[in-house]
């Protein structure tokens, strides 16, 4: 960035706290980044693609508007039985995507949801505007959520190789989750 802007690493870090950022390869699409993050999340959760019946991709920078980025992700993952759609909500997209998935799981509509959040903001920036371009990069993250039977017993939920019993795992660390 020092080569294209009147700035340096110290100036950027002092104002943003950002030490580094990633830039996607020129031929990479949002669904490509989301695929890698999704495969890692499924591996960590011990979930196969055949179990995923809902895919939500949160992004402002999808491969295409129609079909949605989630449709491309579904195809690249080979998720033949999954329903997929995008949630476009900028910075809060991942939180909204989790909330939407949670509602489908609670309603019993789906049993296993994949939420992938991805942006390739580097292609939307004015690289000469140091006030904004220093804030953005490209990346993806994903989680797998599962519904489980909580009909009064102490059924357990497997989460990344650990048994979680009693109260359900709370995805919101800033507040206490209650049943």
PDB file of C-alpha atoms in Angstrom:
ATOM      1  CA  UNK A   1       0.000   0.000   0.000  1.00  0.00           C
ATOM      2  CA  UNK A   2       2.929   2.301   0.621  1.00  0.00           C
ATOM      3  CA  UNK A   3       3.731   2.044  -3.089  1.00  0.00           C
ATOM      4  CA  UNK A   4       0.308   3.267  -4.266  1.00  0.00           C
ATOM      5  CA  UNK A   5      -0.774   5.559  -1.404  1.00  0.00           C
ATOM      6  CA  UNK A   6       0.696   8.421   0.563  1.00  0.00           C
ATOM      7  CA  UNK A   7       0.806   6.261   3.701  1.00  0.00           C
ATOM      8  CA  UNK A   8       2.779   3.715   5.666  1.00  0.00           C
ATOM      9  CA  UNK A   9       2.098   0.714   7.872  1.00  0.00           C
ATOM     10  CA  UNK A  10       2.366   2.730  11.095  1.00  0.00           C
ATOM     11  CA  UNK A  11      -0.247   5.284   9.906  1.00  0.00           C
ATOM     12  CA  UNK A  12      -2.675   2.507   8.925  1.00  0.00           C
ATOM     13  CA  UNK A  13      -2.182   0.481  12.100  1.00  0.00           C
ATOM     14  CA  UNK A  14      -2.518   3.509  14.371  1.00  0.00           C
ATOM     15  CA  UNK A  15      -5.889   4.436  12.864  1.00  0.00           C
ATOM     16  CA  UNK A  16      -7.398   1.008  12.208  1.00  0.00           C
ATOM     17  CA  UNK A  17      -5.581  -1.665  14.197  1.00  0.00           C
ATOM     18  CA  UNK A  18      -5.222  -3.596  10.931  1.00  0.00           C
ATOM     19  CA  UNK A  19      -1.803  -5.190  10.445  1.00  0.00           C
ATOM     20  CA  UNK A  20      -2.508  -7.232   7.334  1.00  0.00           C
ATOM     21  CA  UNK A  21      -5.213  -8.056   4.835  1.00  0.00           C
ATOM     22  CA  UNK A  22      -5.768 -10.667   2.167  1.00  0.00           C
ATOM     23  CA  UNK A  23      -6.486 -10.068  -1.502  1.00  0.00           C
ATOM     24  CA  UNK A  24      -8.173 -12.806  -3.547  1.00  0.00           C
ATOM     25  CA  UNK A  25      -6.510 -14.155  -6.665  1.00  0.00           C
ATOM     26  CA  UNK A  26      -7.757 -12.432  -9.834  1.00  0.00           C
ATOM     27  CA  UNK A  27      -9.568 -15.565 -11.030  1.00  0.00           C
ATOM     28  CA  UNK A  28     -11.185 -16.390  -7.652  1.00  0.00           C
ATOM     29  CA  UNK A  29     -14.893 -15.854  -7.101  1.00  0.00           C
ATOM     30  CA  UNK A  30     -16.687 -15.367  -3.797  1.00  0.00           C
ATOM     31  CA  UNK A  31     -18.032 -18.926  -4.016  1.00  0.00           C
ATOM     32  CA  UNK A  32     -14.466 -20.246  -4.349  1.00  0.00           C
ATOM     33  CA  UNK A  33     -13.441 -18.597  -1.074  1.00  0.00           C
ATOM     34  CA  UNK A  34     -16.691 -19.712   0.571  1.00  0.00           C
ATOM     35  CA  UNK A  35     -16.152 -23.282  -0.628  1.00  0.00           C
ATOM     36  CA  UNK A  36     -12.785 -23.529   1.136  1.00  0.00           C
ATOM     37  CA  UNK A  37     -14.182 -22.051   4.356  1.00  0.00           C
ATOM     38  CA  UNK A  38     -17.225 -24.366   4.138  1.00  0.00           C
ATOM     39  CA  UNK A  39     -15.124 -27.489   3.645  1.00  0.00           C
ATOM     40  CA  UNK A  40     -13.052 -26.562   6.697  1.00  0.00           C
ATOM     41  CA  UNK A  41     -16.164 -25.911   8.805  1.00  0.00           C
ATOM     42  CA  UNK A  42     -17.737 -29.225   7.774  1.00  0.00           C
ATOM     43  CA  UNK A  43     -14.493 -31.054   8.499  1.00  0.00           C
ATOM     44  CA  UNK A  44     -14.186 -29.432  11.934  1.00  0.00           C
ATOM     45  CA  UNK A  45     -17.811 -30.293  12.706  1.00  0.00           C
ATOM     46  CA  UNK A  46     -17.635 -33.832  11.372  1.00  0.00           C
ATOM     47  CA  UNK A  47     -20.454 -33.063   8.922  1.00  0.00           C
ATOM     48  CA  UNK A  48     -20.661 -34.449   5.378  1.00  0.00           C
ATOM     49  CA  UNK A  49     -22.071 -32.426   2.501  1.00  0.00           C
ATOM     50  CA  UNK A  50     -24.884 -34.989   2.180  1.00  0.00           C
ATOM     51  CA  UNK A  51     -26.159 -33.861   5.600  1.00  0.00           C
ATOM     52  CA  UNK A  52     -26.398 -30.175   4.661  1.00  0.00           C
ATOM     53  CA  UNK A  53     -29.910 -29.217   3.621  1.00  0.00           C
ATOM     54  CA  UNK A  54     -29.635 -25.406   3.847  1.00  0.00           C
ATOM     55  CA  UNK A  55     -26.861 -23.131   2.567  1.00  0.00           C
ATOM     56  CA  UNK A  56     -26.888 -19.427   3.321  1.00  0.00           C
ATOM     57  CA  UNK A  57     -24.133 -17.278   1.856  1.00  0.00           C
ATOM     58  CA  UNK A  58     -23.803 -13.776   3.248  1.00  0.00           C
ATOM     59  CA  UNK A  59     -22.103 -11.404   0.843  1.00  0.00           C
ATOM     60  CA  UNK A  60     -22.237  -8.059  -0.920  1.00  0.00           C
ATOM     61  CA  UNK A  61     -19.866  -9.361  -3.588  1.00  0.00           C
ATOM     62  CA  UNK A  62     -21.382 -12.577  -5.002  1.00  0.00           C
ATOM     63  CA  UNK A  63     -20.131 -14.245  -8.171  1.00  0.00           C
ATOM     64  CA  UNK A  64     -23.343 -13.151  -9.902  1.00  0.00           C
ATOM     65  CA  UNK A  65     -26.658 -11.707  -8.757  1.00  0.00           C
ATOM     66  CA  UNK A  66     -28.597 -14.455 -10.525  1.00  0.00           C
ATOM     67  CA  UNK A  67     -27.964 -17.222  -9.845  1.00  0.00           C
ATOM     68  CA  UNK A  68     -27.027 -16.229  -6.318  1.00  0.00           C
ATOM     69  CA  UNK A  69     -23.574 -16.761  -4.857  1.00  0.00           C
ATOM     70  CA  UNK A  70     -25.051 -19.468  -2.631  1.00  0.00           C
ATOM     71  CA  UNK A  71     -26.273 -21.317  -5.729  1.00  0.00           C
ATOM     72  CA  UNK A  72     -22.707 -21.333  -7.072  1.00  0.00           C
ATOM     73  CA  UNK A  73     -21.439 -22.526  -3.679  1.00  0.00           C
ATOM     74  CA  UNK A  74     -24.059 -25.280  -3.567  1.00  0.00           C
ATOM     75  CA  UNK A  75     -22.927 -26.505  -6.979  1.00  0.00           C
ATOM     76  CA  UNK A  76     -19.216 -26.385  -6.132  1.00  0.00           C
ATOM     77  CA  UNK A  77     -19.815 -28.332  -2.922  1.00  0.00           C
ATOM     78  CA  UNK A  78     -22.044 -30.879  -4.672  1.00  0.00           C
ATOM     79  CA  UNK A  79     -24.837 -30.264  -2.163  1.00  0.00           C
ATOM     80  CA  UNK A  80     -27.544 -31.950  -4.204  1.00  0.00           C
ATOM     81  CA  UNK A  81     -30.334 -31.766  -1.622  1.00  0.00           C
ATOM     82  CA  UNK A  82     -29.613 -28.323  -0.168  1.00  0.00           C
ATOM     83  CA  UNK A  83     -31.684 -25.203  -0.602  1.00  0.00           C
ATOM     84  CA  UNK A  84     -29.452 -22.156  -1.032  1.00  0.00           C
ATOM     85  CA  UNK A  85     -29.790 -18.390  -1.049  1.00  0.00           C
ATOM     86  CA  UNK A  86     -27.850 -15.208  -0.293  1.00  0.00           C
ATOM     87  CA  UNK A  87     -28.312 -12.743   2.535  1.00  0.00           C
ATOM     88  CA  UNK A  88     -26.990  -9.306   1.645  1.00  0.00           C
ATOM     89  CA  UNK A  89     -26.489  -7.189   4.728  1.00  0.00           C
ATOM     90  CA  UNK A  90     -22.958  -5.767   4.497  1.00  0.00           C
ATOM     91  CA  UNK A  91     -20.971  -5.864   7.741  1.00  0.00           C
ATOM     92  CA  UNK A  92     -23.748  -7.530   9.724  1.00  0.00           C
ATOM     93  CA  UNK A  93     -24.393 -10.199   7.074  1.00  0.00           C
ATOM     94  CA  UNK A  94     -22.907 -13.061   9.071  1.00  0.00           C
ATOM     95  CA  UNK A  95     -25.019 -12.244  12.128  1.00  0.00           C
ATOM     96  CA  UNK A  96     -28.160 -12.020   9.980  1.00  0.00           C
ATOM     97  CA  UNK A  97     -27.245 -15.264   8.220  1.00  0.00           C
ATOM     98  CA  UNK A  98     -26.917 -17.035  11.581  1.00  0.00           C
ATOM     99  CA  UNK A  99     -30.273 -15.665  12.683  1.00  0.00           C
ATOM    100  CA  UNK A 100     -32.017 -16.786   9.498  1.00  0.00           C
ATOM    101  CA  UNK A 101     -30.484 -20.273   9.764  1.00  0.00           C
ATOM    102  CA  UNK A 102     -31.478 -20.465  13.431  1.00  0.00           C
ATOM    103  CA  UNK A 103     -35.114 -19.756  12.591  1.00  0.00           C
ATOM    104  CA  UNK A 104     -35.236 -22.477   9.930  1.00  0.00           C
ATOM    105  CA  UNK A 105     -33.640 -24.957  12.340  1.00  0.00           C
ATOM    106  CA  UNK A 106     -35.989 -24.044  15.203  1.00  0.00           C
ATOM    107  CA  UNK A 107     -39.008 -24.376  12.917  1.00  0.00           C
ATOM    108  CA  UNK A 108     -37.875 -27.846  11.913  1.00  0.00           C
ATOM    109  CA  UNK A 109     -37.730 -26.913   8.229  1.00  0.00           C
ATOM    110  CA  UNK A 110     -34.091 -27.993   7.979  1.00  0.00           C
ATOM    111  CA  UNK A 111     -31.775 -30.054  10.163  1.00  0.00           C
ATOM    112  CA  UNK A 112     -28.276 -28.937   9.075  1.00  0.00           C
ATOM    113  CA  UNK A 113     -27.414 -25.440   7.874  1.00  0.00           C
ATOM    114  CA  UNK A 114     -24.186 -24.118   6.430  1.00  0.00           C
ATOM    115  CA  UNK A 115     -23.651 -20.369   6.781  1.00  0.00           C
ATOM    116  CA  UNK A 116     -20.744 -19.002   4.752  1.00  0.00           C
ATOM    117  CA  UNK A 117     -19.807 -15.344   4.890  1.00  0.00           C
ATOM    118  CA  UNK A 118     -17.526 -14.002   2.178  1.00  0.00           C
ATOM    119  CA  UNK A 119     -16.442 -10.729   0.629  1.00  0.00           C
ATOM    120  CA  UNK A 120     -14.100  -9.785  -2.185  1.00  0.00           C
ATOM    121  CA  UNK A 121     -14.059  -6.078  -1.437  1.00  0.00           C
ATOM    122  CA  UNK A 122     -10.720  -5.454  -3.143  1.00  0.00           C
ATOM    123  CA  UNK A 123     -12.507  -5.347  -6.501  1.00  0.00           C
ATOM    124  CA  UNK A 124     -14.870  -2.587  -5.386  1.00  0.00           C
ATOM    125  CA  UNK A 125     -12.346  -0.127  -3.955  1.00  0.00           C
ATOM    126  CA  UNK A 126     -10.771   3.077  -5.113  1.00  0.00           C
ATOM    127  CA  UNK A 127      -7.163   2.144  -4.353  1.00  0.00           C
ATOM    128  CA  UNK A 128      -6.163   5.800  -4.372  1.00  0.00           C
ATOM    129  CA  UNK A 129      -8.503   6.694  -1.487  1.00  0.00           C
ATOM    130  CA  UNK A 130      -6.424   5.959   1.582  1.00  0.00           C
ATOM    131  CA  UNK A 131      -9.291   6.782   3.954  1.00  0.00           C
ATOM    132  CA  UNK A 132     -11.302   3.766   2.779  1.00  0.00           C
ATOM    133  CA  UNK A 133      -9.108   1.278   0.926  1.00  0.00           C
ATOM    134  CA  UNK A 134      -6.983   0.635   4.014  1.00  0.00           C
ATOM    135  CA  UNK A 135     -10.011  -0.885   5.751  1.00  0.00           C
ATOM    136  CA  UNK A 136     -10.901  -3.653   3.329  1.00  0.00           C
ATOM    137  CA  UNK A 137      -9.613  -7.020   2.227  1.00  0.00           C
ATOM    138  CA  UNK A 138     -10.988 -10.320   0.977  1.00  0.00           C
ATOM    139  CA  UNK A 139     -11.892 -13.407   2.943  1.00  0.00           C
ATOM    140  CA  UNK A 140     -14.419 -16.005   3.972  1.00  0.00           C
ATOM    141  CA  UNK A 141     -15.572 -17.883   7.048  1.00  0.00           C
ATOM    142  CA  UNK A 142     -18.199 -20.555   7.596  1.00  0.00           C
ATOM    143  CA  UNK A 143     -20.069 -22.432  10.295  1.00  0.00           C
ATOM    144  CA  UNK A 144     -22.307 -25.485  10.341  1.00  0.00           C
ATOM    145  CA  UNK A 145     -25.391 -25.392  12.553  1.00  0.00           C
ATOM    146  CA  UNK A 146     -27.481 -28.421  13.477  1.00  0.00           C
ATOM    147  CA  UNK A 147     -30.919 -28.799  14.949  1.00  0.00           C
ATOM    148  CA  UNK A 148     -31.195 -31.338  17.708  1.00  0.00           C
ATOM    149  CA  UNK A 149     -34.015 -32.889  19.680  1.00  0.00           C
ATOM    150  CA  UNK A 150     -34.502 -31.122  22.975  1.00  0.00           C
ATOM    151  CA  UNK A 151     -37.769 -32.665  24.052  1.00  0.00           C
ATOM    152  CA  UNK A 152     -37.028 -32.437  27.737  1.00  0.00           C
ATOM    153  CA  UNK A 153     -34.313 -35.059  27.981  1.00  0.00           C
ATOM    154  CA  UNK A 154     -30.630 -34.389  28.223  1.00  0.00           C
ATOM    155  CA  UNK A 155     -29.801 -35.195  24.635  1.00  0.00           C
ATOM    156  CA  UNK A 156     -26.272 -34.225  23.765  1.00  0.00           C
ATOM    157  CA  UNK A 157     -24.935 -32.176  20.925  1.00  0.00           C
ATOM    158  CA  UNK A 158     -21.587 -32.995  19.349  1.00  0.00           C
ATOM    159  CA  UNK A 159     -19.584 -29.901  18.727  1.00  0.00           C
ATOM    160  CA  UNK A 160     -16.107 -30.194  17.248  1.00  0.00           C
ATOM    161  CA  UNK A 161     -15.441 -33.517  18.923  1.00  0.00           C
ATOM    162  CA  UNK A 162     -16.759 -32.473  22.359  1.00  0.00           C
ATOM    163  CA  UNK A 163     -19.998 -33.509  24.019  1.00  0.00           C
ATOM    164  CA  UNK A 164     -22.148 -30.590  25.121  1.00  0.00           C
ATOM    165  CA  UNK A 165     -25.027 -31.596  27.387  1.00  0.00           C
ATOM    166  CA  UNK A 166     -27.746 -29.824  29.308  1.00  0.00           C
ATOM    167  CA  UNK A 167     -27.997 -26.258  28.083  1.00  0.00           C
ATOM    168  CA  UNK A 168     -27.439 -25.883  24.360  1.00  0.00           C
ATOM    169  CA  UNK A 169     -24.208 -24.357  23.097  1.00  0.00           C
ATOM    170  CA  UNK A 170     -24.650 -20.577  22.979  1.00  0.00           C
ATOM    171  CA  UNK A 171     -23.247 -18.960  19.816  1.00  0.00           C
ATOM    172  CA  UNK A 172     -23.512 -15.496  21.392  1.00  0.00           C
ATOM    173  CA  UNK A 173     -20.607 -15.095  23.868  1.00  0.00           C
ATOM    174  CA  UNK A 174     -21.728 -11.619  24.917  1.00  0.00           C
ATOM    175  CA  UNK A 175     -25.009 -12.849  26.435  1.00  0.00           C
ATOM    176  CA  UNK A 176     -26.278 -15.819  28.379  1.00  0.00           C
ATOM    177  CA  UNK A 177     -28.394 -18.223  26.341  1.00  0.00           C
ATOM    178  CA  UNK A 178     -31.443 -19.697  28.034  1.00  0.00           C
ATOM    179  CA  UNK A 179     -33.853 -22.362  26.876  1.00  0.00           C
TER     180      UNK A 179
END
